[in-house]
XYZ file of C-alpha atoms in Angstrom:
562
model
C 121.223 164.149 -104.055
C 119.232 166.264 -101.641
C 120.022 169.089 -99.915
C 119.577 169.837 -96.185
C 119.491 172.538 -93.903
C 122.321 173.986 -91.867
C 122.091 174.066 -87.889
C 123.620 177.616 -87.767
C 122.010 180.032 -90.024
C 123.364 182.885 -91.848
C 122.684 185.702 -89.507
C 124.193 188.132 -92.112
C 121.586 187.734 -95.057
C 118.091 187.199 -93.748
C 116.999 185.702 -97.144
C 119.592 183.216 -96.855
C 118.523 182.547 -92.794
C 114.799 182.127 -93.864
C 115.515 179.581 -96.713
C 117.845 177.683 -94.230
C 114.831 177.640 -92.070
C 112.167 176.827 -94.520
C 114.592 173.573 -95.443
C 115.064 172.901 -91.788
C 111.528 173.000 -90.858
C 110.713 170.781 -94.294
C 112.515 168.223 -92.002
C 109.939 167.928 -89.770
C 107.619 165.996 -92.223
C 106.670 162.376 -91.798
C 105.665 161.583 -95.300
C 102.990 159.101 -96.445
C 101.743 157.915 -100.072
C 99.190 155.172 -101.458
C 101.082 152.523 -103.343
C 102.861 149.192 -102.565
C 106.175 150.711 -104.607
C 107.607 154.070 -104.215
C 106.102 156.357 -106.316
C 108.411 158.569 -108.457
C 107.291 161.705 -107.041
C 107.695 160.667 -103.537
C 111.196 158.949 -104.381
C 112.212 162.694 -105.991
C 110.755 164.537 -102.960
C 112.875 162.392 -100.524
C 116.111 163.184 -103.032
C 115.265 166.884 -103.107
C 114.406 168.165 -99.792
C 114.645 167.174 -96.601
C 111.952 164.982 -94.787
C 112.163 163.093 -91.536
C 110.700 160.142 -92.849
C 107.825 158.062 -93.889
C 104.833 156.442 -92.224
C 103.971 152.835 -93.522
C 99.850 152.452 -93.400
C 98.248 148.684 -93.591
C 95.740 149.589 -96.078
C 97.898 152.031 -98.553
C 101.612 149.890 -98.643
C 101.276 146.643 -97.293
C 101.166 143.614 -99.204
C 103.642 140.872 -97.543
C 106.717 140.960 -95.662
C 109.015 140.638 -98.761
C 107.089 143.554 -100.123
C 107.716 145.877 -97.146
C 111.309 145.270 -96.777
C 111.479 146.164 -100.675
C 109.875 149.154 -99.851
C 111.554 150.252 -97.266
C 114.975 149.797 -98.901
C 113.400 151.638 -101.915
C 112.925 154.713 -99.715
C 116.408 154.591 -97.462
C 117.880 154.373 -100.860
C 115.915 157.820 -102.294
C 116.939 159.682 -99.481
C 120.636 158.159 -99.372
C 123.551 160.837 -99.335
C 121.218 163.520 -97.253
C 122.223 164.277 -93.332
C 119.441 166.096 -91.303
C 121.019 169.332 -90.422
C 123.965 169.600 -92.550
C 124.407 171.183 -96.123
C 125.484 168.746 -99.031
C 128.567 169.448 -100.197
C 129.959 167.506 -103.134
C 133.531 168.343 -101.778
C 132.815 166.318 -98.466
C 131.786 162.950 -97.384
C 128.318 162.674 -96.275
C 127.443 160.391 -93.524
C 124.508 157.978 -94.399
C 122.241 157.909 -91.933
C 118.799 156.274 -92.242
C 115.761 158.128 -92.519
C 112.716 157.342 -90.211
C 110.311 154.399 -91.429
C 107.586 154.073 -89.045
C 104.253 152.115 -88.363
C 101.675 151.461 -86.018
C 102.668 147.781 -85.189
C 100.730 147.588 -82.013
C 99.435 143.994 -82.177
C 96.150 142.831 -81.132
C 93.490 144.911 -82.801
C 95.969 147.369 -84.593
C 98.426 145.328 -86.761
C 99.808 147.940 -89.172
C 102.565 145.289 -91.076
C 100.125 143.073 -91.977
C 99.354 139.479 -91.600
C 103.060 138.125 -92.631
C 104.166 139.138 -89.215
C 103.395 137.388 -85.990
C 99.575 137.770 -84.639
C 100.501 138.952 -81.207
C 97.203 139.509 -79.039
C 98.166 143.074 -77.966
C 98.651 144.846 -75.037
C 95.520 144.261 -72.864
C 96.513 140.514 -73.204
C 99.568 141.387 -71.661
C 98.003 143.128 -69.048
C 96.005 140.201 -68.029
C 98.917 138.331 -67.854
C 100.744 141.213 -65.523
C 104.195 139.988 -66.531
C 106.445 142.454 -67.526
C 109.092 140.034 -68.736
C 106.821 138.342 -70.808
C 105.878 142.021 -72.330
C 109.441 142.750 -72.882
C 109.560 138.995 -74.781
C 106.928 140.383 -76.863
C 108.004 143.508 -77.912
C 111.592 142.544 -78.482
C 110.011 140.068 -80.968
C 108.031 142.540 -82.705
C 111.082 144.814 -82.789
C 113.193 142.122 -84.583
C 109.882 142.039 -87.092
C 109.985 145.870 -87.473
C 113.743 146.278 -87.879
C 113.853 142.869 -90.471
C 111.095 144.856 -92.627
C 113.155 147.939 -92.552
C 110.926 149.562 -90.213
C 112.865 151.846 -87.379
C 110.066 153.419 -85.685
C 107.161 151.673 -83.592
C 104.121 154.252 -83.099
C 103.702 152.334 -79.634
C 103.391 151.429 -76.915
C 100.063 152.827 -75.815
C 100.152 154.161 -72.858
C 96.405 155.665 -72.535
C 94.639 153.735 -69.192
C 91.346 151.787 -70.096
C 89.410 153.800 -67.557
C 86.473 154.458 -69.449
C 84.436 151.779 -71.477
C 82.834 154.058 -73.640
C 86.038 155.104 -75.385
C 85.425 154.336 -78.970
C 89.200 154.231 -79.907
C 91.695 152.776 -77.166
C 89.694 149.371 -75.981
C 92.154 146.543 -76.238
C 94.979 148.854 -77.189
C 95.592 149.858 -73.503
C 97.522 147.400 -71.373
C 94.625 148.185 -68.502
C 93.490 150.673 -66.247
C 96.057 150.628 -63.269
C 98.545 153.310 -63.711
C 101.213 151.700 -61.990
C 100.751 148.200 -63.429
C 100.577 149.985 -67.067
C 103.621 151.913 -66.386
C 105.489 148.744 -65.608
C 104.515 147.213 -68.735
C 104.725 150.470 -70.743
C 108.415 150.358 -69.330
C 109.109 146.640 -70.301
C 107.464 147.249 -73.996
C 109.906 150.179 -74.667
C 113.057 148.091 -73.471
C 111.954 145.351 -75.553
C 111.116 146.929 -78.866
C 114.228 149.272 -78.457
C 116.794 146.296 -78.056
C 115.985 145.477 -81.409
C 116.800 149.120 -82.584
C 113.537 150.116 -83.352
C 112.544 153.389 -81.645
C 109.241 153.773 -79.397
C 106.803 156.300 -79.610
C 104.456 156.313 -76.078
C 101.327 157.592 -77.135
C 99.045 159.518 -76.528
C 100.240 162.153 -74.705
C 98.838 163.251 -72.221
C 96.353 160.482 -72.334
C 93.477 159.543 -74.344
C 91.942 157.047 -72.205
C 89.245 158.591 -70.368
C 87.240 159.917 -73.186
C 84.171 159.107 -74.853
C 84.826 160.466 -78.024
C 87.501 159.313 -81.202
C 89.743 162.165 -82.222
C 89.743 160.599 -85.786
C 86.567 162.159 -86.032
C 85.861 165.095 -83.317
C 87.680 166.729 -80.655
C 87.627 164.582 -77.303
C 87.862 166.568 -74.048
C 89.583 165.100 -70.670
C 87.965 166.301 -68.056
C 90.449 165.402 -65.220
C 91.832 167.997 -63.040
C 95.926 168.463 -63.249
C 96.255 166.378 -59.690
C 94.300 163.698 -60.868
C 96.274 163.507 -64.552
C 99.421 163.320 -62.566
C 98.417 160.515 -60.164
C 97.001 158.509 -62.950
C 97.494 159.441 -66.884
C 100.911 160.623 -66.661
C 102.520 157.776 -64.403
C 102.723 155.474 -67.856
C 104.336 158.309 -69.616
C 106.579 159.038 -67.046
C 107.250 155.207 -66.841
C 108.177 154.871 -70.537
C 110.386 157.820 -70.495
C 112.551 156.385 -67.606
C 112.651 153.426 -69.646
C 114.358 155.579 -72.228
C 111.639 155.976 -75.317
C 112.748 158.151 -77.988
C 109.788 159.605 -78.990
C 106.347 160.738 -77.569
C 103.316 160.919 -79.847
C 100.921 163.983 -78.785
C 97.306 163.110 -78.810
C 94.572 165.214 -80.245
C 92.624 165.774 -77.288
C 91.407 169.119 -75.124
C 92.833 169.041 -71.410
C 91.455 172.262 -69.907
C 92.955 171.553 -67.038
C 96.652 172.043 -68.583
C 95.634 174.618 -71.175
C 92.768 176.339 -69.555
C 90.903 176.156 -73.162
C 88.330 173.388 -73.961
C 88.508 173.911 -77.650
C 92.509 173.463 -77.905
C 94.003 170.510 -78.800
C 97.023 169.450 -76.785
C 98.971 168.730 -79.911
C 99.074 172.600 -80.390
C 99.402 173.513 -76.603
C 102.752 174.712 -75.556
C 101.559 173.988 -72.068
C 101.308 170.239 -72.847
C 103.607 169.687 -75.294
C 106.890 171.879 -73.911
C 106.069 173.075 -70.278
C 104.821 169.751 -69.161
C 106.072 166.866 -71.546
C 109.929 168.503 -71.532
C 110.021 171.029 -68.223
C 107.916 169.246 -65.941
C 108.402 165.501 -67.335
C 112.010 165.876 -68.471
C 111.818 164.268 -72.309
C 114.496 165.013 -74.115
C 113.790 162.968 -77.107
C 111.834 163.632 -80.473
C 108.278 164.665 -80.146
C 105.694 164.074 -82.905
C 102.065 164.785 -83.704
C 99.349 161.885 -84.341
C 98.220 162.142 -87.699
C 97.266 165.568 -89.235
C 94.129 164.143 -90.952
C 92.083 163.544 -88.207
C 89.071 165.604 -87.608
C 90.115 166.737 -84.140
C 92.457 168.915 -85.972
C 91.470 171.628 -89.053
C 91.225 170.196 -92.299
C 91.456 171.901 -95.576
C 92.495 175.296 -95.933
C 93.135 176.023 -92.138
C 95.188 172.602 -91.425
C 98.556 174.699 -92.338
C 97.593 176.916 -89.198
C 97.176 174.261 -87.076
C 100.581 172.690 -88.332
C 102.097 175.881 -87.346
C 100.435 176.076 -83.956
C 101.832 172.417 -83.491
C 105.613 173.354 -83.967
C 104.920 176.785 -82.001
C 103.861 174.294 -79.000
C 107.278 172.265 -79.392
C 106.322 168.969 -81.703
C 109.452 168.018 -83.891
C 107.844 166.156 -86.227
C 104.550 166.139 -88.291
C 102.791 162.926 -88.938
C 100.916 163.409 -92.604
C 98.734 161.159 -94.249
C 98.590 159.533 -97.517
C 96.968 162.701 -99.175
C 99.296 164.374 -101.890
C 97.178 167.527 -101.784
C 97.368 167.833 -97.920
C 101.071 167.346 -97.959
C 101.392 169.685 -100.760
C 99.433 172.080 -98.914
C 101.271 171.989 -95.686
C 104.810 172.178 -97.377
C 103.847 175.313 -99.343
C 102.245 176.810 -96.005
C 105.784 175.966 -94.091
C 108.059 177.627 -96.717
C 105.743 180.407 -96.848
C 105.932 180.796 -92.976
C 109.533 180.703 -92.968
C 109.728 183.302 -95.697
C 107.878 185.389 -93.875
C 110.274 184.786 -90.604
C 106.948 182.988 -88.922
C 108.895 179.705 -87.742
C 111.021 179.888 -84.731
C 114.756 179.402 -86.143
C 116.287 178.255 -82.902
C 113.076 176.176 -82.199
C 113.359 174.586 -85.531
C 116.993 173.994 -85.523
C 116.905 172.055 -81.866
C 113.902 169.870 -83.300
C 116.262 169.080 -86.240
C 119.090 168.018 -83.951
C 116.835 165.642 -81.525
C 115.644 163.828 -85.119
C 119.504 163.727 -86.175
C 120.329 162.302 -82.974
C 117.340 159.462 -83.054
C 118.367 158.856 -86.741
C 122.513 158.482 -85.202
C 120.949 155.992 -82.720
C 118.978 153.921 -85.431
C 121.926 153.722 -87.428
C 123.897 151.795 -84.742
C 121.875 148.402 -85.469
C 122.077 145.627 -87.970
C 119.141 144.496 -90.069
C 118.037 140.877 -89.248
C 117.178 138.160 -91.810
C 113.581 138.829 -92.983
C 112.998 134.887 -92.161
C 112.504 136.203 -88.337
C 109.381 137.871 -89.213
C 106.607 135.098 -88.366
C 109.032 132.774 -87.461
C 108.495 129.724 -85.754
C 110.170 131.092 -82.246
C 107.752 134.419 -82.578
C 104.893 131.984 -83.240
C 105.016 129.883 -80.089
C 105.532 133.133 -77.842
C 102.467 134.414 -79.493
C 100.592 131.160 -78.491
C 101.746 131.431 -74.838
C 100.553 134.825 -74.518
C 97.369 134.130 -75.485
C 97.126 131.087 -73.461
C 98.383 133.077 -70.530
C 95.795 136.081 -71.120
C 92.485 133.879 -70.937
C 90.413 135.163 -68.223
C 87.683 133.029 -66.898
C 85.394 135.951 -65.195
C 82.299 133.611 -64.477
C 81.253 130.052 -64.165
C 78.004 130.344 -62.041
C 76.668 127.109 -63.105
C 79.903 124.921 -63.042
C 79.859 124.077 -66.705
C 83.374 124.425 -67.722
C 85.345 122.395 -68.612
C 82.900 121.415 -71.398
C 81.929 117.739 -71.079
C 79.494 116.771 -74.198
C 78.815 113.666 -75.963
C 80.806 113.715 -79.586
C 77.110 113.828 -81.084
C 76.207 116.953 -79.446
C 75.916 120.290 -81.774
C 77.555 123.101 -80.741
C 76.449 126.832 -82.408
C 79.532 129.018 -82.481
C 78.267 132.582 -82.968
C 80.241 135.607 -83.537
C 79.919 139.328 -85.440
C 81.769 139.577 -88.434
C 85.410 141.250 -87.571
C 84.811 144.750 -88.340
C 87.245 147.951 -88.010
C 85.347 149.919 -85.021
C 87.810 153.262 -85.605
C 90.269 153.935 -88.176
C 93.029 152.565 -85.548
C 91.810 149.143 -86.071
C 92.538 146.473 -88.751
C 90.122 143.742 -87.300
C 88.204 143.732 -90.931
C 91.020 141.739 -92.111
C 90.653 139.139 -89.860
C 88.824 136.066 -90.874
C 86.007 135.119 -88.431
C 87.505 131.662 -86.496
C 85.533 130.824 -83.258
C 84.095 127.776 -84.970
C 87.290 126.642 -86.226
C 89.261 126.698 -82.784
C 85.914 124.691 -81.295
C 85.744 122.181 -83.786
C 89.687 121.403 -82.845
C 88.281 120.138 -79.444
C 84.284 118.743 -80.806
C 83.394 117.040 -84.025
C 80.022 119.236 -84.329
C 80.332 122.545 -84.517
C 78.119 124.940 -86.315
C 78.843 128.296 -87.439
C 76.820 131.398 -87.475
C 78.505 134.627 -88.452
C 76.271 137.850 -87.665
C 76.613 141.568 -88.626
C 78.379 143.394 -86.934
C 74.933 145.457 -85.814
C 72.728 142.524 -85.840
C 68.967 143.527 -86.784
C 66.113 142.367 -85.038
C 65.138 139.716 -87.843
C 68.936 138.652 -87.439
C 68.542 137.874 -84.128
C 65.331 136.127 -84.145
C 66.634 133.823 -86.596
C 70.245 133.019 -84.931
C 67.684 132.250 -81.311
C 65.533 129.682 -83.399
C 68.387 127.900 -84.763
C 70.256 128.239 -81.359
C 67.540 125.886 -79.583
C 68.837 123.159 -81.937
C 71.856 122.655 -80.302
C 73.058 121.516 -77.105
C 75.263 124.507 -76.388
C 76.017 127.859 -77.487
C 79.474 129.561 -77.244
C 78.815 133.461 -78.429
C 81.434 135.939 -78.879
C 80.808 139.682 -78.820
C 83.255 142.339 -80.060
C 81.534 145.559 -79.056
C 78.224 144.706 -76.673
C 78.939 148.207 -74.872
C 78.590 150.328 -78.174
C 76.437 147.940 -80.032
C 73.332 147.091 -78.606
C 72.375 144.501 -81.219
C 75.313 142.308 -79.877
C 73.997 142.835 -76.668
C 70.029 142.031 -77.723
C 71.723 138.833 -79.728
C 73.075 137.503 -76.329
C 70.374 138.430 -74.103
C 68.065 136.051 -76.695
C 69.922 133.256 -76.769
C 69.844 133.431 -72.803
C 66.410 132.639 -73.217
C 66.470 130.669 -76.082
C 66.996 127.392 -73.642
C 70.546 125.796 -74.092
C 73.246 126.336 -72.024
C 75.320 129.827 -73.369
C 78.994 130.507 -72.820
C 79.696 134.279 -73.879
C 83.085 135.537 -74.439
C 84.248 138.685 -74.866
C 86.511 138.878 -77.822
C 87.777 142.588 -77.557
C 87.198 144.411 -74.205
C 85.912 142.847 -71.183
C 83.420 145.561 -70.771
C 80.921 143.677 -72.884
C 79.718 141.640 -69.932
C 78.236 145.049 -68.322
C 75.749 144.792 -71.395
C 74.766 141.281 -70.946
C 74.865 140.943 -67.121
C 72.643 138.129 -66.880
C 75.460 135.594 -68.350
C 76.327 132.978 -65.789
C 79.319 131.688 -67.870
C 81.913 134.318 -69.103
C 85.650 134.354 -70.423
C 87.645 137.192 -72.166
C 90.248 136.501 -74.569
C 91.340 140.219 -75.435
C 91.445 139.171 -79.144
C 90.012 137.752 -81.922
C 93.249 136.782 -83.937
C 93.730 132.795 -84.141
C 95.977 132.540 -81.150
C 93.647 133.758 -78.907
C 90.653 131.966 -80.154
C 92.458 128.493 -80.316
C 93.495 129.092 -76.846
C 89.977 130.044 -75.703
C 89.200 126.625 -77.703
C 91.758 124.258 -75.696
C 90.475 126.185 -72.452
C 86.671 125.541 -72.834
C 87.309 121.980 -73.122
C 89.747 121.614 -70.314
C 92.679 120.973 -72.373
C 94.098 124.440 -71.005
C 93.378 126.849 -68.102
C 92.284 130.226 -67.611
C 95.143 131.809 -65.737
C 94.612 135.673 -66.468
C 92.932 138.403 -64.366
C 91.103 141.719 -65.582
C 93.369 144.233 -66.455
C 90.261 146.602 -66.710
C 87.391 146.467 -64.214
C 84.200 145.843 -65.508
C 81.663 148.852 -64.068
C 79.421 147.362 -61.105
C 80.621 143.746 -61.599
C 83.897 142.941 -61.268
C 86.995 144.742 -60.099
C 90.528 144.767 -61.709
C 92.413 141.823 -60.841
C 89.401 139.816 -61.138
C 89.584 136.083 -62.156
C 88.400 132.251 -62.073
C 91.819 131.359 -62.203
C 91.633 127.325 -63.484
């Protein structure tokens, strides 16, 4: 059974006090590992030393719902008997509080818990619908599935605004670009997921929307001034905090308007994580770093320096990656810093109390049956979201609904689904545009191209397209990947009528503005593609509106409702 730190150190014994602080600060770690079962060394670590919890990652820990539930149970069993913030004694009973088990279950482009969960379209689809009640229903369903799997913290909802089409990491993870509307949906998401007993983690504070770099790979820069941040980026976070969000996740992004330093990640800045988050915004819950292995922070031997800076900035939890060497390095650094008196003991104990309060809240909910995961009611809700989100941006030719002879051949063209950022699970999705069209028309030829089609690829597809009565072409990254835009331009010049579809962000139309018939599905999961097929053939409508402006073409709220 593990020992745990006391919340009140022994000031009369400096060595004992520093050991106590070392134990306390180890309780700030969210552990991670590779494997579908709990490794013996991690089980031992959970039993012997404090830890806040474990993060499960799609490509490291997930096979199917039953496996996830069993793994979560094993994690809780390994940590059973330890209460964060209290020393264990065999002479007294110890209340068994659940440790935190977390995941990135955003849905849409990031489904952290695998294909067995319900494939909800995600935040930008909810933004296209613009109905907070639907958002609350969807996020409650997600919460019930998470809790049934044994996961108690969801790293979401994303509060970042979709204001920069060049942003490589956010995309359809955002609800949209209007701060007030996004704030309403953030609040609904928080209420929904937390009603199921899963803690929401607002991310990425103070805002990761208006950048053109990926913090997984480098340090992005937010150039907005303080006034703009308060009138734009911070509004969704205020709404999420007002809705009772239990956690806030930091962004590894430089915000010189707040810190005065264009090279300092906000994760490491007291001006952001303490003065702004807790002082100005009044957040009294648990704060957590984004993943510590992201290249916006120092890696290797310098990583522990940034870890210590994050704690000094006011962060409560440290999100580690499945790298045992890095974790050992961080843990050794934390213990050494505590032994040298470099850890703020009152701050460490305040963090421990906040984490304990979160665990006490989580302990008040029952675990649903596993059958709720991917069940019929949630599948119907996913279908509703996908259908209500579909947006017809243009139909300058009056082509829709499609009216074809049964013998007419349709070419269904789309890129291979690809992970465009580490915060992406699209590579696990099977290309499904052709199948969605075949449900309504008997002759559909599937053409799948590379994510970055070459000139030779484009020439071949253009010639094949000329043999068809209609072309439906989907794009997933035309604003960033020039080959996708060039493919659409070649198809528009090939002769047959063309319907273009932005299968992720609506911004793709700006890369091929000559398209005259264009729709946005906000995702390439099965419900979204099936809804698209039905709408193209007039068996359903296009009720959605753009949740983010397409620069130079169409404003937020635009849509040809049919």
